[in-house]
mmCIF file of C-alpha atoms in Angstrom:
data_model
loop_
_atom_site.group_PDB
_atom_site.id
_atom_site.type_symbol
_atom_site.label_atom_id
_atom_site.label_comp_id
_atom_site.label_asym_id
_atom_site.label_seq_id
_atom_site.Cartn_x
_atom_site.Cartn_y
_atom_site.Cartn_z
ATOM 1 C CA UNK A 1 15.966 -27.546 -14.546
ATOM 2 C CA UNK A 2 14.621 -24.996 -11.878
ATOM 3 C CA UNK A 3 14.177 -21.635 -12.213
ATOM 4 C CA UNK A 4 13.674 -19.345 -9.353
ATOM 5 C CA UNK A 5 10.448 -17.004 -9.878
ATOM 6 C CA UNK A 6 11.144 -13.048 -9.928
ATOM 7 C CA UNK A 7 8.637 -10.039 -9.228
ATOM 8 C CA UNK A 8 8.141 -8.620 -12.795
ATOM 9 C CA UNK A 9 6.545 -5.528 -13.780
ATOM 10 C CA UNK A 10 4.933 -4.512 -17.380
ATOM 11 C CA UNK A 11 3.681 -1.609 -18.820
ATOM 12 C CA UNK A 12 0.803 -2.113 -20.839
ATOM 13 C CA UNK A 13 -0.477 0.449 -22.784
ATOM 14 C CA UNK A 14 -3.760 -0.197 -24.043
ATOM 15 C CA UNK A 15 -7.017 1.272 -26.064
ATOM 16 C CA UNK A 16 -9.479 2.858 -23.787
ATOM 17 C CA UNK A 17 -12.153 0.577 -24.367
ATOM 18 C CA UNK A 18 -14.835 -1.633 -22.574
ATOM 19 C CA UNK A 19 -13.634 -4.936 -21.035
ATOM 20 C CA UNK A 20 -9.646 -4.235 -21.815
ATOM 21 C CA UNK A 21 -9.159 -4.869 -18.789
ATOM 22 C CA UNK A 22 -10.901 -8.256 -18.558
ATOM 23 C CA UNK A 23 -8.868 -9.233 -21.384
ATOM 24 C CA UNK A 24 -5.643 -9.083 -20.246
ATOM 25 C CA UNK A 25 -6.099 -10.168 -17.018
ATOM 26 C CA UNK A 26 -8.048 -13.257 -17.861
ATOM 27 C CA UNK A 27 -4.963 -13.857 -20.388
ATOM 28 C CA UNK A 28 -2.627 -13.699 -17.648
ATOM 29 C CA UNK A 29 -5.168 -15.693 -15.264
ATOM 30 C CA UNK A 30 -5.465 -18.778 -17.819
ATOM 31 C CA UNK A 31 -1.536 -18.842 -18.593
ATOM 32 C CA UNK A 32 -1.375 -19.724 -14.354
ATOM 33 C CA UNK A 33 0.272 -16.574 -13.637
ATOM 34 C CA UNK A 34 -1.013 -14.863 -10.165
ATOM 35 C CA UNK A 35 -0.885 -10.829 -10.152
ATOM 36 C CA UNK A 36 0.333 -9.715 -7.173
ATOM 37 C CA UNK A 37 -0.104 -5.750 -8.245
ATOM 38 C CA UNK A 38 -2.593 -4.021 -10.779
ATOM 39 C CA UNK A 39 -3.050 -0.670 -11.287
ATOM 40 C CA UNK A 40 -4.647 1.079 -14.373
ATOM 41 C CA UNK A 41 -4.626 4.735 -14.918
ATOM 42 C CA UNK A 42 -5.190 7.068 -17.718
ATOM 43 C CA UNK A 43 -2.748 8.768 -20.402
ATOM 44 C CA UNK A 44 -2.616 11.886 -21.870
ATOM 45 C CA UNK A 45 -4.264 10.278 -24.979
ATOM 46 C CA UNK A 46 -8.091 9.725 -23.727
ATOM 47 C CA UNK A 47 -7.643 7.362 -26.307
ATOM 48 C CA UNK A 48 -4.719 4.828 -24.605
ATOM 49 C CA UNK A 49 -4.989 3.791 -21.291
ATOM 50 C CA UNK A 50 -1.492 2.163 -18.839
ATOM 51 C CA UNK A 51 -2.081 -0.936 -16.954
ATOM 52 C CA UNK A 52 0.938 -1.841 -14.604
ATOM 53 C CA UNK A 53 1.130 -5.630 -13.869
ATOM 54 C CA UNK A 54 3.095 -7.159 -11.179
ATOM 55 C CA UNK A 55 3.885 -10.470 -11.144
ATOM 56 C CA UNK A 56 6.027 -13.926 -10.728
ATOM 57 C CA UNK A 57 7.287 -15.724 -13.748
ATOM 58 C CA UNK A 58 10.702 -17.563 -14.727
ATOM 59 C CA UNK A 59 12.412 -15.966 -17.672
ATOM 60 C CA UNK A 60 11.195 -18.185 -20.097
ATOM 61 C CA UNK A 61 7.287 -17.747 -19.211
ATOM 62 C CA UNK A 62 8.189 -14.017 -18.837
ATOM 63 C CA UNK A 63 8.866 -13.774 -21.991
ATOM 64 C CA UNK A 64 5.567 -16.036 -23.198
ATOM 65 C CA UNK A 65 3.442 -14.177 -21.105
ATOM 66 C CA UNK A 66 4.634 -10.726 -23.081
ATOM 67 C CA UNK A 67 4.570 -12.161 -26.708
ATOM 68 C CA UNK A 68 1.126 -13.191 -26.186
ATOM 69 C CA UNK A 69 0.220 -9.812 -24.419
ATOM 70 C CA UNK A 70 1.478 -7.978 -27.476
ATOM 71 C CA UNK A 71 -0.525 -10.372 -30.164
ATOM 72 C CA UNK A 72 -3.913 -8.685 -28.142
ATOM 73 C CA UNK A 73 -5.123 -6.383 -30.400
ATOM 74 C CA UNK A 74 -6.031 -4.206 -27.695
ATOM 75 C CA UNK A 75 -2.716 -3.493 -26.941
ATOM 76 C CA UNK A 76 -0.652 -0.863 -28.360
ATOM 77 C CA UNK A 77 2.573 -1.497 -26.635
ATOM 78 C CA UNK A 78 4.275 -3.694 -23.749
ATOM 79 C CA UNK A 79 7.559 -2.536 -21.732
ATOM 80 C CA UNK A 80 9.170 -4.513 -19.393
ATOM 81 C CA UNK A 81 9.999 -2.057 -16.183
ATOM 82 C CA UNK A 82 13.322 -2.717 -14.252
ATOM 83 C CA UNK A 83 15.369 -0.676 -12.120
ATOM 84 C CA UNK A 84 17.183 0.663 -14.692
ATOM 85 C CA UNK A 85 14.157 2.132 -17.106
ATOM 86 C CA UNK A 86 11.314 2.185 -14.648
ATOM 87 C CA UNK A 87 10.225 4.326 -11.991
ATOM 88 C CA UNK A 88 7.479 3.193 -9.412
ATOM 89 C CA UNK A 89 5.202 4.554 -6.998
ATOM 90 C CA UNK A 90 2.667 2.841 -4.451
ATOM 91 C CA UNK A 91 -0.061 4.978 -2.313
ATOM 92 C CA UNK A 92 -0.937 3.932 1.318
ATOM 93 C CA UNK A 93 -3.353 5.272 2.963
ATOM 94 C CA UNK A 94 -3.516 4.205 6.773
ATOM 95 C CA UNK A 95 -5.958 4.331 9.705
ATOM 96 C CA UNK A 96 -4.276 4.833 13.170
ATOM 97 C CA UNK A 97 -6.060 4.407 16.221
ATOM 98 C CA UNK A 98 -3.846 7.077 18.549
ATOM 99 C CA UNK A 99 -5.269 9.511 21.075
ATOM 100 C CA UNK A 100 -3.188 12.729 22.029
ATOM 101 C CA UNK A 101 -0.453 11.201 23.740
ATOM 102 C CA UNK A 102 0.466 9.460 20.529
ATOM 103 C CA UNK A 103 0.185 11.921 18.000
ATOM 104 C CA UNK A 104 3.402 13.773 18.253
ATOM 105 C CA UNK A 105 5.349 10.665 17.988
ATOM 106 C CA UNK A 106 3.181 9.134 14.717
ATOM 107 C CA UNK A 107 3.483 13.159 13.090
ATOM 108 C CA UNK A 108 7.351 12.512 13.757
ATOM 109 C CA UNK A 109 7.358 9.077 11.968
ATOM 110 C CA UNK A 110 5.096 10.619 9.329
ATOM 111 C CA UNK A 111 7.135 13.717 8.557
ATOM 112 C CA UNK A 112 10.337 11.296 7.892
ATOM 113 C CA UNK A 113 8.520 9.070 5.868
ATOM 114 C CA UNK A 114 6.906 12.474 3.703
ATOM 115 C CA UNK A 115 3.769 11.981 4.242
ATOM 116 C CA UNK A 116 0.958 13.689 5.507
ATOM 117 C CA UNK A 117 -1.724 13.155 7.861
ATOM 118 C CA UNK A 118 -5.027 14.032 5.876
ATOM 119 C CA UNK A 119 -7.416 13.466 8.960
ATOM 120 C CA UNK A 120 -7.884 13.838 12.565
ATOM 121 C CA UNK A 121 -10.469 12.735 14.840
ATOM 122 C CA UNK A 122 -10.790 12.377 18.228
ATOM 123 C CA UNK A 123 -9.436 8.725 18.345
ATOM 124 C CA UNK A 124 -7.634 8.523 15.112
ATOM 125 C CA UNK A 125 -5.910 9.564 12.223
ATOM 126 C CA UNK A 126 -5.241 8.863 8.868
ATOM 127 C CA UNK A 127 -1.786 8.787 6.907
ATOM 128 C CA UNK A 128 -1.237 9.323 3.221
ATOM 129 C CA UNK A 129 2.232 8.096 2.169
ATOM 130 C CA UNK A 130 3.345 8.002 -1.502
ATOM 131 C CA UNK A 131 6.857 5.875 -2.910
ATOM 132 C CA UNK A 132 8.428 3.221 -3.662
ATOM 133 C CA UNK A 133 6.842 -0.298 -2.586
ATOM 134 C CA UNK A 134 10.136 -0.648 -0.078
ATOM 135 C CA UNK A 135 9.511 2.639 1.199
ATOM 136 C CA UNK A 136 5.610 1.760 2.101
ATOM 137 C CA UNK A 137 6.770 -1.393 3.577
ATOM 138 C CA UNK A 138 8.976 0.461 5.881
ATOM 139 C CA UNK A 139 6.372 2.439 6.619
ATOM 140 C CA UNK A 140 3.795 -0.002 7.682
ATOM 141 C CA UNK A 141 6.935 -2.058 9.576
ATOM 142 C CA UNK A 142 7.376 1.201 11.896
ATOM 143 C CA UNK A 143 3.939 2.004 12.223
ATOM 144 C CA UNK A 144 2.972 -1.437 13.747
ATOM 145 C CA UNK A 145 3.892 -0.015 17.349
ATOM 146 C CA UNK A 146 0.878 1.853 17.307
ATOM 147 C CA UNK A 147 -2.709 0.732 16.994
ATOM 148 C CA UNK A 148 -3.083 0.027 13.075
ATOM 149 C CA UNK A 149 -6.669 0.127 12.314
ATOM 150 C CA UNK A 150 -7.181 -0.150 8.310
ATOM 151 C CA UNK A 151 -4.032 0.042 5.598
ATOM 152 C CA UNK A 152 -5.129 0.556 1.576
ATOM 153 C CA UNK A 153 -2.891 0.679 -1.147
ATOM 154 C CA UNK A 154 -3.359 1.076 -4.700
ATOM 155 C CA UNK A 155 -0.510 -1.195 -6.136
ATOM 156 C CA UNK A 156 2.559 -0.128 -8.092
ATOM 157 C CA UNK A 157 2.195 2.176 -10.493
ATOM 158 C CA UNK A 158 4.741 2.759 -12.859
ATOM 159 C CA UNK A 159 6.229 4.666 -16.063
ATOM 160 C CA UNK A 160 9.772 4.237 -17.943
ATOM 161 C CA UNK A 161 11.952 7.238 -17.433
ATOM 162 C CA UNK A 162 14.433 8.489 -19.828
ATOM 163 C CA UNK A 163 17.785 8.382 -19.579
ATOM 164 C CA UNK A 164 18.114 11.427 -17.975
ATOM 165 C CA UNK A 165 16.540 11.001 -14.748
ATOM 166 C CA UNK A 166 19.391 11.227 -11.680
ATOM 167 C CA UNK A 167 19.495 7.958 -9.451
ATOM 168 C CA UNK A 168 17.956 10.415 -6.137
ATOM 169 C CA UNK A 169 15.016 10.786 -8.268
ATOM 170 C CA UNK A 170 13.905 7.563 -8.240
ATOM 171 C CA UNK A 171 14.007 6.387 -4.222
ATOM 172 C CA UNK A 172 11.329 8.442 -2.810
#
């Protein structure tokens, strides 16, 4: 029977240690599953360390992938993010070729979006924009009426919230 692949997204908190990393990826990497986001990031324990893994699985290998995750004995804990308990953030940083008659137009765009341009040159300018993955897609979808030179982003990154936390909070 077929079962349509989903974007998934896991919390792993691990122990700050040399080739952790390795580890888990080359778990996921020999299991077939491709990561399409991977971000890692300290904790307030110097101790733990959070890698956020995006990626396409059915249910069923979903929940394979996680129970073998959990047997590393690297890893202290494994959450599995949705909409509901998660909260995610991407970074872009972008590289616009735009001389003065552009400018005011991009700092428009830029200002809706909440970012911030954190460089100026004579031919360019570069945009830092921080939210959700849909919001940085946006982005980049208005942007690409001007001369897009260079786009990074770091990934998702992402924490469970408690229950607390209004629904405004979490679309930026």
């Amino acid at each position: 029977m077929y079962r349509p692949l989903t974007k998934n997204i896991v919390s792993v908190l691990v122990q700050n240690k040399a080739n952790v990393l390795a580890r888990v990826v080359n778990m996921f990497g020999q299991r077939g599953f491709n990561i399409d986001s991977l971000t890692v990031s300290a904790t307030n324990d110097p101790k733990i360390s959070r890698i956020t893994i995006v990626f396409d699985a059915t249910e069923t290998s979903m929940q394979q992938i996680i129970t073998q995750t959990e047997k590393l004995e690297v890893v202290e804990s494994v959450t599995v993010l949705n909409r509901q308990n998660g909260l995610y953030r991407d970074m872009l940083l972008m590289r616009v070729s735009a001389g003065p008659e552009d400018r005011k137009a991009i700092k428009n765009i830029v200002d809706i979006y909440r970012g911030k341009i954190v460089d100026l040159s004579r031919d360019s300018l570069i945009i830092e924009l921080t939210g959700t993955p849909q919001k940085i897609n946006g982005f980049i979808d208005v942007m690409e009426d001007f001369s897009i030179a260079e786009v990074c982003r770091t990934g998702i990154t992402a924490i469970e919230v408690a229950d607390n936390v209004g629904e405004g909070d979490r679309d930026d």
